[in-house]
């Protein structure tokens, strides 16, 4: 199987939110065929490393297989929370865009199906 490195946004989209000093980011596969790659490669460790520079504490991943989605809850990543931080846009939405930039390996046929689903 011929796999290609692609940005996560090629096979999934994201929704995000924040509350206090906690952010949650949901990843949803464009096509069910991308689900195994998401589960295998977008791990708690991977997400924790991605947000380590922001002081991320505990990261929990919840799998939603019937929706071909997953939700990450990331503690201590908002530098005290939206109302406490002097940073511009430390909201969860910014974190979803950062996550969608992750590189993952996917088979060419999965990438093609994801693109077709995204454009439909």
PDB file of N, CA and C in Angstrom, residues 18 54 78 86-95 97:
ATOM      1  N   UNK A  18     -13.478  25.785  24.694  1.00  0.00           N
ATOM      2  CA  UNK A  18     -12.650  25.956  25.874  1.00  0.00           C
ATOM      3  C   UNK A  18     -13.522  26.339  27.053  1.00  0.00           C
ATOM      4  N   UNK A  54       2.791  24.969  25.424  1.00  0.00           N
ATOM      5  CA  UNK A  54       1.747  25.802  26.032  1.00  0.00           C
ATOM      6  C   UNK A  54       1.453  25.375  27.462  1.00  0.00           C
ATOM      7  N   UNK A  78      -4.497  26.675  28.369  1.00  0.00           N
ATOM      8  CA  UNK A  78      -4.965  28.022  28.038  1.00  0.00           C
ATOM      9  C   UNK A  78      -4.335  29.106  28.902  1.00  0.00           C
ATOM     10  N   UNK A  86      -3.054  37.130  28.852  1.00  0.00           N
ATOM     11  CA  UNK A  86      -2.803  38.321  28.042  1.00  0.00           C
ATOM     12  C   UNK A  86      -2.501  37.963  26.593  1.00  0.00           C
ATOM     13  N   UNK A  87      -2.383  36.671  26.297  1.00  0.00           N
ATOM     14  CA  UNK A  87      -2.108  36.228  24.932  1.00  0.00           C
ATOM     15  C   UNK A  87      -3.296  36.484  24.024  1.00  0.00           C
ATOM     16  N   UNK A  88      -2.998  36.714  22.760  1.00  0.00           N
ATOM     17  CA  UNK A  88      -4.040  36.858  21.763  1.00  0.00           C
ATOM     18  C   UNK A  88      -4.460  35.465  21.297  1.00  0.00           C
ATOM     19  N   UNK A  89      -5.746  35.202  21.278  1.00  0.00           N
ATOM     20  CA  UNK A  89      -6.346  33.967  20.785  1.00  0.00           C
ATOM     21  C   UNK A  89      -5.730  32.694  21.346  1.00  0.00           C
ATOM     22  N   UNK A  90      -5.900  32.510  22.633  1.00  0.00           N
ATOM     23  CA  UNK A  90      -5.502  31.229  23.226  1.00  0.00           C
ATOM     24  C   UNK A  90      -6.714  30.322  23.309  1.00  0.00           C
ATOM     25  N   UNK A  91      -7.767  30.694  22.622  1.00  0.00           N
ATOM     26  CA  UNK A  91      -8.999  29.915  22.639  1.00  0.00           C
ATOM     27  C   UNK A  91      -8.803  28.552  21.975  1.00  0.00           C
ATOM     28  N   UNK A  92      -9.742  27.667  22.237  1.00  0.00           N
ATOM     29  CA  UNK A  92      -9.687  26.320  21.685  1.00  0.00           C
ATOM     30  C   UNK A  92      -9.668  26.282  20.167  1.00  0.00           C
ATOM     31  N   UNK A  93     -10.326  27.241  19.518  1.00  0.00           N
ATOM     32  CA  UNK A  93     -10.367  27.240  18.055  1.00  0.00           C
ATOM     33  C   UNK A  93      -8.973  27.319  17.455  1.00  0.00           C
ATOM     34  N   UNK A  94      -8.122  28.121  18.044  1.00  0.00           N
ATOM     35  CA  UNK A  94      -6.744  28.204  17.567  1.00  0.00           C
ATOM     36  C   UNK A  94      -6.021  26.883  17.725  1.00  0.00           C
ATOM     37  N   UNK A  95      -6.356  26.156  18.782  1.00  0.00           N
ATOM     38  CA  UNK A  95      -5.723  24.857  19.007  1.00  0.00           C
ATOM     39  C   UNK A  95      -6.183  23.829  17.979  1.00  0.00           C
ATOM     40  N   UNK A  97      -6.800  24.431  14.855  1.00  0.00           N
ATOM     41  CA  UNK A  97      -6.017  24.670  13.643  1.00  0.00           C
ATOM     42  C   UNK A  97      -4.602  24.133  13.786  1.00  0.00           C
TER      43      UNK A  97
END
